[in-house]
């Protein structure tokens, strides 16, 4: 199989400066809404890239659970590899790969822990089985067999019965506060359209067009 022959033209449409909102969050929400309406699978899925204490990068897919002028929100076990990475180096990157629309959004910024109250408000809305899984899993730690994890879930299920599960103190939200956001739209003949929003010290955003 010749992987170098895998290619296609990007003809869905261009992106120009006058099509962009002044605020990147407003532009992101517009594209996200279009992704949802287009029926994309997991439109809120994003690739989170971190660097560990030894400078080694790693990536994984997580689900964005909120976006506002304050940043992009996701939740995790605070003992997980990504949480440990962010504790050592809070500068991270996010990638939203909306391939079906020939688009991607890249976010660069700093990750910060959310308050316990914010995390608790979300935790109580999660399906009960997801709550149990949060309690049972020591995320990113080695395990010899899946059955052991399933047993831990059952232990929590038996222990709590039908009562409410408390919010784990080792689990919660992180918010990525952006300082750069790039919008990429595929173009014909590999002449893609790229626009970078860069946060300014005095407030607001500067928009620059980048070569493909």
N, C-alpha and C. Protein backbone atom coordinates (compact mmCIF):
# COMPACT_ATOMS: atom_id res chain seq x y z
N UNK A 1 0.84 -1.20 0.00
CA UNK A 1 0.00 0.00 0.00
C UNK A 1 0.88 1.25 0.00
N UNK A 2 0.58 2.18 -0.91
CA UNK A 2 1.36 3.41 -1.05
C UNK A 2 0.65 4.54 -0.30
N UNK A 3 1.08 4.77 0.93
CA UNK A 3 0.44 5.80 1.73
C UNK A 3 0.66 7.20 1.15
N UNK A 4 1.74 7.37 0.40
CA UNK A 4 1.98 8.69 -0.19
C UNK A 4 0.94 9.06 -1.24
N UNK A 5 0.15 8.08 -1.68
CA UNK A 5 -0.90 8.37 -2.67
C UNK A 5 -2.22 8.77 -2.02
N UNK A 6 -2.28 8.73 -0.70
CA UNK A 6 -3.51 9.15 0.00
C UNK A 6 -3.55 10.67 0.02
N UNK A 7 -4.44 11.23 -0.76
CA UNK A 7 -4.59 12.68 -0.79
C UNK A 7 -5.96 13.03 -1.33
N UNK A 8 -6.42 14.21 -1.01
CA UNK A 8 -7.66 14.72 -1.58
C UNK A 8 -7.57 16.23 -1.64
N UNK A 9 -8.41 16.81 -2.47
CA UNK A 9 -8.47 18.26 -2.56
C UNK A 9 -9.44 18.80 -1.52
N UNK A 10 -9.14 19.94 -0.96
CA UNK A 10 -10.01 20.59 0.01
C UNK A 10 -10.78 21.70 -0.69
N UNK A 11 -12.06 21.45 -0.90
CA UNK A 11 -12.88 22.35 -1.73
C UNK A 11 -14.14 22.82 -1.02
N UNK A 12 -14.21 22.62 0.31
CA UNK A 12 -15.44 22.96 1.04
C UNK A 12 -15.69 24.46 1.08
N UNK A 13 -14.65 25.26 1.00
CA UNK A 13 -14.84 26.71 1.04
C UNK A 13 -13.66 27.40 1.67
N UNK A 14 -13.50 28.67 1.34
CA UNK A 14 -12.37 29.42 1.85
C UNK A 14 -12.70 30.18 3.13
N UNK A 15 -11.67 30.84 3.67
CA UNK A 15 -11.83 31.64 4.88
C UNK A 15 -11.09 32.95 4.66
N UNK A 16 -11.78 34.06 4.82
CA UNK A 16 -11.18 35.37 4.63
C UNK A 16 -11.28 36.19 5.91
N UNK A 17 -10.48 37.25 5.98
CA UNK A 17 -10.42 38.07 7.19
C UNK A 17 -11.79 38.64 7.53
N UNK A 18 -12.57 39.06 6.55
CA UNK A 18 -13.86 39.69 6.85
C UNK A 18 -14.92 38.69 7.30
N UNK A 19 -14.60 37.39 7.25
CA UNK A 19 -15.52 36.37 7.73
C UNK A 19 -15.33 36.09 9.23
N UNK A 20 -14.27 36.63 9.82
CA UNK A 20 -13.91 36.30 11.19
C UNK A 20 -14.54 37.25 12.19
N UNK A 21 -14.91 36.71 13.34
CA UNK A 21 -15.36 37.53 14.46
C UNK A 21 -14.15 38.20 15.10
N UNK A 22 -14.37 39.31 15.78
CA UNK A 22 -13.27 40.01 16.44
C UNK A 22 -12.71 39.19 17.60
N UNK A 23 -13.57 38.38 18.23
CA UNK A 23 -13.17 37.55 19.37
C UNK A 23 -13.04 36.10 18.91
N UNK A 24 -11.93 35.43 19.22
CA UNK A 24 -11.76 34.04 18.78
C UNK A 24 -12.75 33.07 19.42
N UNK A 25 -13.20 33.38 20.63
CA UNK A 25 -14.18 32.49 21.26
C UNK A 25 -15.50 32.53 20.49
N UNK A 26 -15.90 33.72 20.06
CA UNK A 26 -17.12 33.85 19.25
C UNK A 26 -16.95 33.10 17.93
N UNK A 27 -15.77 33.19 17.33
CA UNK A 27 -15.51 32.48 16.08
C UNK A 27 -15.52 30.98 16.32
N UNK A 28 -14.93 30.54 17.42
CA UNK A 28 -14.93 29.12 17.75
C UNK A 28 -16.35 28.60 17.94
N UNK A 29 -17.16 29.33 18.69
CA UNK A 29 -18.53 28.89 18.95
C UNK A 29 -19.33 28.82 17.65
N UNK A 30 -19.06 29.72 16.72
CA UNK A 30 -19.73 29.67 15.42
C UNK A 30 -19.36 28.39 14.68
N UNK A 31 -18.07 28.08 14.64
CA UNK A 31 -17.63 26.86 13.96
C UNK A 31 -18.11 25.61 14.68
N UNK A 32 -18.13 25.64 15.99
CA UNK A 32 -18.60 24.48 16.75
C UNK A 32 -20.08 24.23 16.46
N UNK A 33 -20.87 25.29 16.44
CA UNK A 33 -22.29 25.14 16.13
C UNK A 33 -22.48 24.55 14.73
N UNK A 34 -21.67 24.98 13.78
CA UNK A 34 -21.76 24.43 12.43
C UNK A 34 -21.35 22.97 12.41
N UNK A 35 -20.38 22.59 13.23
CA UNK A 35 -19.96 21.19 13.31
C UNK A 35 -21.07 20.32 13.88
N UNK A 36 -21.76 20.84 14.89
CA UNK A 36 -22.88 20.10 15.47
C UNK A 36 -24.00 19.92 14.45
N UNK A 37 -24.34 21.01 13.75
CA UNK A 37 -25.43 20.96 12.77
C UNK A 37 -25.07 20.05 11.60
N UNK A 38 -23.78 19.93 11.30
CA UNK A 38 -23.35 19.07 10.20
C UNK A 38 -23.37 17.60 10.59
N UNK A 39 -23.63 17.31 11.86
CA UNK A 39 -23.72 15.93 12.31
C UNK A 39 -22.38 15.26 12.53
N UNK A 40 -21.33 16.04 12.81
CA UNK A 40 -20.02 15.43 13.07
C UNK A 40 -20.07 14.57 14.33
N UNK A 41 -19.36 13.45 14.28
CA UNK A 41 -19.23 12.61 15.46
C UNK A 41 -18.31 13.31 16.46
N UNK A 42 -18.74 13.40 17.69
CA UNK A 42 -17.91 13.97 18.76
C UNK A 42 -17.32 15.33 18.39
N UNK A 43 -18.16 16.31 18.08
CA UNK A 43 -17.63 17.62 17.71
C UNK A 43 -16.87 18.32 18.83
N UNK A 44 -17.10 17.91 20.08
CA UNK A 44 -16.39 18.53 21.20
C UNK A 44 -15.12 17.77 21.58
N UNK A 45 -14.79 16.72 20.82
CA UNK A 45 -13.55 15.98 21.10
C UNK A 45 -12.35 16.83 20.69
N UNK A 46 -11.35 16.87 21.56
CA UNK A 46 -10.16 17.66 21.25
C UNK A 46 -8.92 16.89 21.69
N UNK A 47 -7.83 17.12 20.99
CA UNK A 47 -6.55 16.52 21.34
C UNK A 47 -5.85 17.47 22.30
N UNK A 48 -5.52 16.97 23.47
CA UNK A 48 -4.79 17.74 24.47
C UNK A 48 -3.33 17.32 24.46
N UNK A 49 -2.44 18.27 24.19
CA UNK A 49 -1.01 17.99 24.18
C UNK A 49 -0.36 18.62 25.41
N UNK A 50 0.43 17.81 26.12
CA UNK A 50 1.13 18.27 27.30
C UNK A 50 2.61 17.89 27.20
N UNK A 51 3.40 18.46 28.10
CA UNK A 51 4.82 18.12 28.20
C UNK A 51 5.08 17.76 29.65
N UNK A 52 5.77 16.62 29.88
CA UNK A 52 6.00 16.21 31.26
C UNK A 52 7.21 16.92 31.86
N UNK A 53 7.53 16.57 33.09
CA UNK A 53 8.60 17.25 33.81
C UNK A 53 9.96 17.05 33.15
N UNK A 54 10.10 16.01 32.32
CA UNK A 54 11.36 15.75 31.62
C UNK A 54 11.35 16.30 30.20
N UNK A 55 10.30 17.04 29.85
CA UNK A 55 10.24 17.66 28.53
C UNK A 55 9.70 16.77 27.43
N UNK A 56 9.11 15.62 27.79
CA UNK A 56 8.58 14.70 26.78
C UNK A 56 7.12 15.03 26.49
N UNK A 57 6.78 15.27 25.22
CA UNK A 57 5.39 15.60 24.88
C UNK A 57 4.52 14.35 24.80
N UNK A 58 3.22 14.53 25.03
CA UNK A 58 2.25 13.45 24.90
C UNK A 58 0.91 14.06 24.51
N UNK A 59 0.08 13.27 23.83
CA UNK A 59 -1.23 13.74 23.40
C UNK A 59 -2.28 12.69 23.71
N UNK A 60 -3.51 13.18 23.88
CA UNK A 60 -4.63 12.27 24.07
C UNK A 60 -5.92 13.03 23.74
N UNK A 61 -6.98 12.29 23.42
CA UNK A 61 -8.27 12.91 23.13
C UNK A 61 -9.07 13.03 24.42
N UNK A 62 -9.59 14.21 24.67
CA UNK A 62 -10.50 14.45 25.78
C UNK A 62 -11.71 15.19 25.24
N UNK A 63 -12.77 15.24 26.03
CA UNK A 63 -13.99 15.93 25.60
C UNK A 63 -14.07 17.29 26.27
N UNK A 64 -14.23 18.32 25.45
CA UNK A 64 -14.45 19.65 25.99
C UNK A 64 -15.85 19.70 26.60
N UNK A 65 -15.95 20.22 27.82
CA UNK A 65 -17.23 20.27 28.52
C UNK A 65 -17.73 21.69 28.73
N UNK A 66 -17.03 22.65 28.19
CA UNK A 66 -17.48 24.02 28.31
C UNK A 66 -16.50 24.97 27.65
N UNK A 67 -17.01 26.09 27.13
CA UNK A 67 -16.15 27.11 26.56
C UNK A 67 -16.78 28.47 26.85
N UNK A 68 -15.95 29.43 27.20
CA UNK A 68 -16.40 30.79 27.47
C UNK A 68 -15.22 31.72 27.26
N UNK A 69 -15.43 32.98 27.55
CA UNK A 69 -14.34 33.94 27.44
C UNK A 69 -13.19 33.59 28.37
N UNK A 70 -13.46 32.76 29.38
CA UNK A 70 -12.42 32.38 30.34
C UNK A 70 -11.59 31.20 29.85
N UNK A 71 -12.07 30.44 28.86
CA UNK A 71 -11.29 29.35 28.34
C UNK A 71 -12.08 28.09 28.06
N UNK A 72 -11.33 27.00 27.83
CA UNK A 72 -11.88 25.71 27.41
C UNK A 72 -11.78 24.74 28.59
N UNK A 73 -12.88 24.06 28.90
CA UNK A 73 -12.98 23.25 30.11
C UNK A 73 -13.03 21.76 29.79
N UNK A 74 -12.30 20.98 30.58
CA UNK A 74 -12.42 19.52 30.56
C UNK A 74 -12.20 19.01 31.97
N UNK A 75 -12.48 17.72 32.19
CA UNK A 75 -12.39 17.14 33.54
C UNK A 75 -11.49 15.92 33.51
N UNK A 76 -10.84 15.66 34.65
CA UNK A 76 -9.91 14.55 34.71
C UNK A 76 -9.64 14.14 36.15
N UNK A 77 -9.03 12.98 36.31
CA UNK A 77 -8.49 12.57 37.59
C UNK A 77 -7.19 13.35 37.81
N UNK A 78 -7.04 13.98 38.96
CA UNK A 78 -5.87 14.81 39.20
C UNK A 78 -4.60 14.00 39.45
N UNK A 79 -4.73 12.67 39.48
CA UNK A 79 -3.55 11.82 39.55
C UNK A 79 -3.15 11.26 38.21
N UNK A 80 -3.88 11.65 37.15
CA UNK A 80 -3.61 11.12 35.82
C UNK A 80 -2.31 11.68 35.25
N UNK A 81 -1.85 11.05 34.18
CA UNK A 81 -0.61 11.51 33.55
C UNK A 81 -0.74 12.95 33.06
N UNK A 82 -1.88 13.27 32.45
CA UNK A 82 -2.03 14.63 31.93
C UNK A 82 -2.08 15.65 33.05
N UNK A 83 -2.70 15.29 34.18
CA UNK A 83 -2.74 16.22 35.31
C UNK A 83 -1.35 16.42 35.89
N UNK A 84 -0.58 15.36 35.98
CA UNK A 84 0.79 15.49 36.48
C UNK A 84 1.63 16.33 35.52
N UNK A 85 1.42 16.12 34.22
CA UNK A 85 2.14 16.94 33.23
C UNK A 85 1.80 18.42 33.40
N UNK A 86 0.51 18.72 33.55
CA UNK A 86 0.09 20.11 33.65
C UNK A 86 0.57 20.77 34.94
N UNK A 87 0.74 19.96 35.98
CA UNK A 87 1.28 20.49 37.23
C UNK A 87 2.74 20.89 37.05
N UNK A 88 3.46 20.12 36.23
CA UNK A 88 4.88 20.41 35.98
C UNK A 88 5.04 21.51 34.95
N UNK A 89 4.19 21.51 33.92
CA UNK A 89 4.25 22.51 32.85
C UNK A 89 2.83 22.83 32.41
N UNK A 90 2.27 23.95 32.88
CA UNK A 90 0.86 24.26 32.59
C UNK A 90 0.59 24.74 31.18
N UNK A 91 1.63 25.03 30.41
CA UNK A 91 1.39 25.45 29.03
C UNK A 91 1.04 24.23 28.19
N UNK A 92 -0.12 24.29 27.54
CA UNK A 92 -0.64 23.15 26.79
C UNK A 92 -1.17 23.60 25.44
N UNK A 93 -1.55 22.62 24.63
CA UNK A 93 -2.18 22.91 23.34
C UNK A 93 -3.38 22.00 23.15
N UNK A 94 -4.41 22.54 22.50
CA UNK A 94 -5.61 21.79 22.15
C UNK A 94 -5.76 21.80 20.64
N UNK A 95 -6.30 20.71 20.09
CA UNK A 95 -6.59 20.63 18.66
C UNK A 95 -7.98 20.07 18.46
N UNK A 96 -8.81 20.80 17.75
CA UNK A 96 -10.13 20.32 17.35
C UNK A 96 -10.03 19.92 15.87
N UNK A 97 -10.05 18.60 15.57
CA UNK A 97 -9.85 18.13 14.20
C UNK A 97 -11.17 17.89 13.46
N UNK A 98 -11.77 18.94 12.97
CA UNK A 98 -13.05 18.81 12.26
C UNK A 98 -12.78 18.48 10.79
N UNK A 99 -12.25 17.28 10.56
CA UNK A 99 -11.78 16.90 9.22
C UNK A 99 -12.89 16.91 8.18
N UNK A 100 -14.10 16.49 8.60
CA UNK A 100 -15.19 16.41 7.63
C UNK A 100 -15.55 17.77 7.04
N UNK A 101 -15.30 18.81 7.78
CA UNK A 101 -15.56 20.18 7.30
C UNK A 101 -14.28 20.83 6.79
N UNK A 102 -13.22 20.05 6.70
CA UNK A 102 -11.92 20.55 6.23
C UNK A 102 -11.47 21.72 7.09
N UNK A 103 -11.62 21.56 8.40
CA UNK A 103 -11.27 22.60 9.35
C UNK A 103 -10.52 22.02 10.54
N UNK A 104 -9.73 22.87 11.15
CA UNK A 104 -9.17 22.55 12.45
C UNK A 104 -8.96 23.85 13.22
N UNK A 105 -9.03 23.73 14.54
CA UNK A 105 -8.76 24.85 15.42
C UNK A 105 -7.69 24.42 16.40
N UNK A 106 -6.65 25.22 16.54
CA UNK A 106 -5.56 24.94 17.46
C UNK A 106 -5.54 26.02 18.53
N UNK A 107 -5.48 25.59 19.78
CA UNK A 107 -5.49 26.51 20.92
C UNK A 107 -4.21 26.35 21.71
N UNK A 108 -3.56 27.44 22.00
CA UNK A 108 -2.41 27.41 22.90
C UNK A 108 -2.72 28.25 24.13
N UNK A 109 -2.35 27.76 25.30
CA UNK A 109 -2.65 28.52 26.50
C UNK A 109 -2.12 27.86 27.75
N UNK A 110 -2.63 28.29 28.87
CA UNK A 110 -2.19 27.80 30.17
C UNK A 110 -3.35 27.11 30.88
N UNK A 111 -3.09 25.91 31.39
CA UNK A 111 -4.12 25.14 32.10
C UNK A 111 -4.12 25.52 33.57
N UNK A 112 -5.30 25.71 34.12
CA UNK A 112 -5.44 26.01 35.54
C UNK A 112 -6.58 25.18 36.12
N UNK A 113 -6.41 24.74 37.36
CA UNK A 113 -7.45 23.96 38.01
C UNK A 113 -8.67 24.82 38.30
N UNK A 114 -9.83 24.23 38.12
CA UNK A 114 -11.07 24.90 38.47
C UNK A 114 -11.35 24.71 39.96
N UNK A 115 -12.25 25.52 40.49
CA UNK A 115 -12.59 25.40 41.90
C UNK A 115 -13.36 24.10 42.16
N UNK A 116 -13.32 23.65 43.40
CA UNK A 116 -14.07 22.45 43.77
C UNK A 116 -15.56 22.64 43.51
N UNK A 117 -16.08 23.84 43.77
CA UNK A 117 -17.51 24.10 43.56
C UNK A 117 -17.87 23.95 42.09
N UNK A 118 -17.02 24.47 41.20
CA UNK A 118 -17.28 24.33 39.76
C UNK A 118 -17.27 22.86 39.35
N UNK A 119 -16.28 22.13 39.84
CA UNK A 119 -16.18 20.70 39.50
C UNK A 119 -17.38 19.92 40.04
N UNK A 120 -17.79 20.26 41.26
CA UNK A 120 -18.92 19.55 41.88
C UNK A 120 -20.21 19.77 41.09
N UNK A 121 -20.40 20.98 40.60
CA UNK A 121 -21.62 21.26 39.82
C UNK A 121 -21.70 20.37 38.60
N UNK A 122 -20.55 20.11 37.99
CA UNK A 122 -20.57 19.22 36.82
C UNK A 122 -20.69 17.77 37.24
N UNK A 123 -19.98 17.36 38.28
CA UNK A 123 -19.95 15.95 38.68
C UNK A 123 -21.36 15.41 38.95
N UNK A 124 -22.19 16.20 39.61
CA UNK A 124 -23.52 15.71 39.97
C UNK A 124 -24.43 15.55 38.76
N UNK A 125 -24.04 16.11 37.60
CA UNK A 125 -24.83 15.95 36.38
C UNK A 125 -24.40 14.73 35.57
N UNK A 126 -23.29 14.11 35.95
CA UNK A 126 -22.78 12.96 35.19
C UNK A 126 -23.66 11.74 35.41
N UNK A 127 -23.74 10.84 34.42
CA UNK A 127 -24.42 9.56 34.64
C UNK A 127 -23.81 8.83 35.83
N UNK A 128 -24.64 8.12 36.56
CA UNK A 128 -24.16 7.47 37.79
C UNK A 128 -22.98 6.53 37.51
N UNK A 129 -23.04 5.79 36.41
CA UNK A 129 -21.95 4.86 36.11
C UNK A 129 -20.64 5.61 35.85
N UNK A 130 -20.74 6.81 35.29
CA UNK A 130 -19.54 7.62 35.08
C UNK A 130 -19.00 8.12 36.42
N UNK A 131 -19.90 8.44 37.35
CA UNK A 131 -19.47 8.83 38.68
C UNK A 131 -18.74 7.67 39.37
N UNK A 132 -19.31 6.48 39.26
CA UNK A 132 -18.68 5.30 39.85
C UNK A 132 -17.30 5.05 39.24
N UNK A 133 -17.21 5.21 37.93
CA UNK A 133 -15.93 5.00 37.25
C UNK A 133 -14.88 5.99 37.73
N UNK A 134 -15.30 7.24 37.97
CA UNK A 134 -14.36 8.25 38.47
C UNK A 134 -13.80 7.84 39.83
N UNK A 135 -14.64 7.27 40.67
CA UNK A 135 -14.19 6.81 41.99
C UNK A 135 -13.29 5.57 41.89
N UNK A 136 -13.63 4.66 41.00
CA UNK A 136 -12.94 3.37 40.95
C UNK A 136 -11.58 3.44 40.26
N UNK A 137 -11.45 4.31 39.26
CA UNK A 137 -10.23 4.32 38.45
C UNK A 137 -9.15 5.21 39.04
N UNK A 138 -7.95 4.66 39.11
CA UNK A 138 -6.77 5.45 39.42
C UNK A 138 -6.09 5.72 38.08
N UNK A 139 -6.60 6.71 37.40
CA UNK A 139 -6.29 6.93 35.99
C UNK A 139 -4.79 6.98 35.72
N UNK A 140 -4.40 6.30 34.66
CA UNK A 140 -3.02 6.22 34.15
C UNK A 140 -2.13 5.27 34.94
N UNK A 141 -2.63 4.69 36.03
CA UNK A 141 -1.82 3.74 36.81
C UNK A 141 -1.93 2.35 36.18
N UNK A 142 -0.86 1.54 36.23
CA UNK A 142 -0.90 0.18 35.66
C UNK A 142 -1.94 -0.69 36.38
N UNK A 143 -2.51 -1.64 35.63
CA UNK A 143 -3.43 -2.62 36.21
C UNK A 143 -3.22 -3.93 35.46
N UNK A 144 -3.29 -5.04 36.16
CA UNK A 144 -2.97 -6.33 35.55
C UNK A 144 -4.11 -6.90 34.72
N UNK A 145 -5.35 -6.52 35.04
CA UNK A 145 -6.49 -7.05 34.29
C UNK A 145 -7.69 -6.12 34.46
N UNK A 146 -8.50 -6.02 33.42
CA UNK A 146 -9.67 -5.15 33.45
C UNK A 146 -10.66 -5.57 34.55
N UNK A 147 -10.71 -6.88 34.82
CA UNK A 147 -11.66 -7.38 35.80
C UNK A 147 -11.44 -6.74 37.17
N UNK A 148 -10.22 -6.38 37.49
CA UNK A 148 -9.94 -5.73 38.77
C UNK A 148 -10.59 -4.35 38.85
N UNK A 149 -10.56 -3.64 37.74
CA UNK A 149 -11.21 -2.33 37.69
C UNK A 149 -12.72 -2.49 37.81
N UNK A 150 -13.27 -3.49 37.14
CA UNK A 150 -14.71 -3.73 37.22
C UNK A 150 -15.13 -4.10 38.64
N UNK A 151 -14.25 -4.81 39.34
CA UNK A 151 -14.54 -5.15 40.74
C UNK A 151 -14.56 -3.90 41.61
N UNK A 152 -13.66 -2.96 41.35
CA UNK A 152 -13.63 -1.71 42.10
C UNK A 152 -14.91 -0.92 41.88
N UNK A 153 -15.40 -0.92 40.65
CA UNK A 153 -16.68 -0.25 40.36
C UNK A 153 -17.80 -0.89 41.16
N UNK A 154 -17.82 -2.23 41.22
CA UNK A 154 -18.87 -2.92 41.95
C UNK A 154 -18.76 -2.65 43.45
N UNK A 155 -17.55 -2.55 43.96
CA UNK A 155 -17.36 -2.22 45.38
C UNK A 155 -17.99 -0.87 45.68
N UNK A 156 -17.75 0.12 44.82
CA UNK A 156 -18.32 1.45 45.02
C UNK A 156 -19.84 1.41 44.88
N UNK A 157 -20.32 0.61 43.94
CA UNK A 157 -21.77 0.49 43.73
C UNK A 157 -22.44 -0.09 44.97
N UNK A 158 -21.83 -1.13 45.54
CA UNK A 158 -22.38 -1.76 46.75
C UNK A 158 -22.29 -0.83 47.95
N UNK A 159 -21.20 -0.10 48.02
CA UNK A 159 -20.98 0.78 49.17
C UNK A 159 -21.97 1.94 49.20
N UNK A 160 -22.26 2.49 48.05
CA UNK A 160 -23.10 3.69 47.99
C UNK A 160 -24.58 3.38 47.79
N UNK A 161 -24.88 2.18 47.33
CA UNK A 161 -26.28 1.83 47.12
C UNK A 161 -26.93 2.81 46.15
N UNK A 162 -28.09 3.32 46.53
CA UNK A 162 -28.79 4.28 45.69
C UNK A 162 -28.55 5.72 46.13
N UNK A 163 -27.71 5.89 47.13
CA UNK A 163 -27.42 7.23 47.62
C UNK A 163 -26.54 8.02 46.66
N UNK A 164 -26.49 9.32 46.89
CA UNK A 164 -25.66 10.18 46.06
C UNK A 164 -24.18 9.89 46.32
N UNK A 165 -23.41 9.93 45.25
CA UNK A 165 -21.97 9.75 45.39
C UNK A 165 -21.33 11.10 45.67
N UNK A 166 -20.43 11.17 46.63
CA UNK A 166 -19.73 12.43 46.88
C UNK A 166 -18.77 12.73 45.74
N UNK A 167 -18.36 13.97 45.63
CA UNK A 167 -17.40 14.35 44.60
C UNK A 167 -16.00 13.94 45.06
N UNK A 168 -15.27 13.17 44.25
CA UNK A 168 -13.92 12.78 44.66
C UNK A 168 -13.02 14.00 44.81
N UNK A 169 -12.17 13.99 45.83
CA UNK A 169 -11.26 15.12 45.99
C UNK A 169 -10.06 15.02 45.04
N UNK A 170 -9.94 13.88 44.33
CA UNK A 170 -8.85 13.68 43.39
C UNK A 170 -9.31 13.85 41.94
N UNK A 171 -10.47 14.42 41.76
CA UNK A 171 -11.06 14.54 40.42
C UNK A 171 -11.62 15.95 40.27
N UNK A 172 -11.52 16.51 39.06
CA UNK A 172 -12.09 17.83 38.87
C UNK A 172 -11.78 18.41 37.51
N UNK A 173 -12.10 19.68 37.38
CA UNK A 173 -11.97 20.35 36.10
C UNK A 173 -10.68 21.12 35.93
N UNK A 174 -10.29 21.25 34.67
CA UNK A 174 -9.19 22.13 34.28
C UNK A 174 -9.70 23.07 33.20
N UNK A 175 -9.21 24.28 33.23
CA UNK A 175 -9.58 25.27 32.22
C UNK A 175 -8.33 25.73 31.50
N UNK A 176 -8.35 25.65 30.18
CA UNK A 176 -7.23 26.15 29.39
C UNK A 176 -7.53 27.59 29.00
N UNK A 177 -6.78 28.52 29.56
CA UNK A 177 -6.93 29.94 29.27
C UNK A 177 -6.08 30.25 28.04
N UNK A 178 -6.70 30.59 26.92
CA UNK A 178 -5.93 30.71 25.67
C UNK A 178 -5.18 32.03 25.54
N UNK A 179 -4.02 31.94 24.89
CA UNK A 179 -3.32 33.15 24.47
C UNK A 179 -3.08 33.17 22.96
N UNK A 180 -3.34 32.03 22.30
CA UNK A 180 -3.26 31.93 20.84
C UNK A 180 -4.34 30.96 20.36
N UNK A 181 -5.03 31.31 19.31
CA UNK A 181 -6.01 30.40 18.70
C UNK A 181 -5.89 30.53 17.19
N UNK A 182 -5.65 29.41 16.52
CA UNK A 182 -5.54 29.41 15.07
C UNK A 182 -6.73 28.69 14.43
N UNK A 183 -7.28 29.31 13.40
CA UNK A 183 -8.37 28.72 12.61
C UNK A 183 -7.81 28.37 11.24
N UNK A 184 -8.00 27.11 10.87
CA UNK A 184 -7.46 26.57 9.63
C UNK A 184 -8.61 26.05 8.77
N UNK A 185 -8.66 26.50 7.53
CA UNK A 185 -9.66 26.03 6.57
C UNK A 185 -8.93 25.51 5.35
N UNK A 186 -9.19 24.25 4.99
CA UNK A 186 -8.52 23.66 3.84
C UNK A 186 -8.83 24.40 2.56
N UNK A 187 -7.84 24.49 1.68
CA UNK A 187 -8.00 25.16 0.40
C UNK A 187 -7.50 24.32 -0.75
N UNK A 188 -7.95 24.64 -1.95
CA UNK A 188 -7.54 23.89 -3.15
C UNK A 188 -6.04 24.05 -3.37
N UNK A 189 -5.43 22.99 -3.91
CA UNK A 189 -4.02 23.00 -4.27
C UNK A 189 -3.12 23.28 -3.07
N UNK A 190 -3.59 22.91 -1.90
CA UNK A 190 -2.85 23.06 -0.63
C UNK A 190 -2.62 24.53 -0.26
N UNK A 191 -3.38 25.43 -0.85
CA UNK A 191 -3.32 26.84 -0.45
C UNK A 191 -4.37 27.07 0.63
N UNK A 192 -4.09 26.55 1.80
CA UNK A 192 -5.04 26.60 2.92
C UNK A 192 -5.10 28.01 3.50
N UNK A 193 -6.22 28.30 4.16
CA UNK A 193 -6.40 29.60 4.82
C UNK A 193 -6.17 29.42 6.32
N UNK A 194 -5.28 30.24 6.88
CA UNK A 194 -4.94 30.17 8.31
C UNK A 194 -4.96 31.57 8.91
N UNK A 195 -5.64 31.68 10.03
CA UNK A 195 -5.68 32.95 10.75
C UNK A 195 -5.38 32.71 12.22
N UNK A 196 -4.46 33.50 12.76
CA UNK A 196 -4.04 33.37 14.14
C UNK A 196 -4.51 34.56 14.96
N UNK A 197 -5.21 34.25 16.05
CA UNK A 197 -5.56 35.27 17.05
C UNK A 197 -4.52 35.20 18.15
N UNK A 198 -3.93 36.35 18.49
CA UNK A 198 -2.93 36.41 19.56
C UNK A 198 -3.39 37.41 20.61
N UNK A 199 -3.45 36.97 21.86
CA UNK A 199 -3.89 37.84 22.94
C UNK A 199 -2.90 38.98 23.14
N UNK A 200 -3.42 40.19 23.37
CA UNK A 200 -2.60 41.37 23.58
C UNK A 200 -2.54 41.73 25.06
N UNK A 201 -1.39 42.23 25.48
CA UNK A 201 -1.20 42.57 26.89
C UNK A 201 -2.20 43.61 27.36
N UNK A 202 -2.59 44.51 26.49
CA UNK A 202 -3.52 45.57 26.86
C UNK A 202 -4.98 45.12 26.75
N UNK A 203 -5.18 43.87 26.34
CA UNK A 203 -6.54 43.36 26.15
C UNK A 203 -6.87 43.24 24.68
N UNK A 204 -7.84 42.42 24.36
CA UNK A 204 -8.22 42.21 22.97
C UNK A 204 -7.30 41.23 22.27
N UNK A 205 -7.53 41.08 20.98
CA UNK A 205 -6.81 40.09 20.18
C UNK A 205 -6.32 40.71 18.88
N UNK A 206 -5.13 40.32 18.47
CA UNK A 206 -4.60 40.70 17.17
C UNK A 206 -4.79 39.52 16.23
N UNK A 207 -5.26 39.79 15.03
CA UNK A 207 -5.49 38.74 14.04
C UNK A 207 -4.48 38.87 12.93
N UNK A 208 -3.79 37.78 12.61
CA UNK A 208 -2.84 37.77 11.49
C UNK A 208 -3.11 36.57 10.61
N UNK A 209 -2.91 36.77 9.33
CA UNK A 209 -3.07 35.66 8.37
C UNK A 209 -1.72 34.98 8.19
N UNK A 210 -1.72 33.66 8.19
CA UNK A 210 -0.49 32.88 8.05
C UNK A 210 -0.47 32.17 6.71
N UNK A 211 0.70 32.03 6.17
CA UNK A 211 0.84 31.26 4.93
C UNK A 211 0.59 29.79 5.22
N UNK A 212 0.06 29.05 4.22
CA UNK A 212 -0.25 27.63 4.46
C UNK A 212 1.01 26.79 4.64
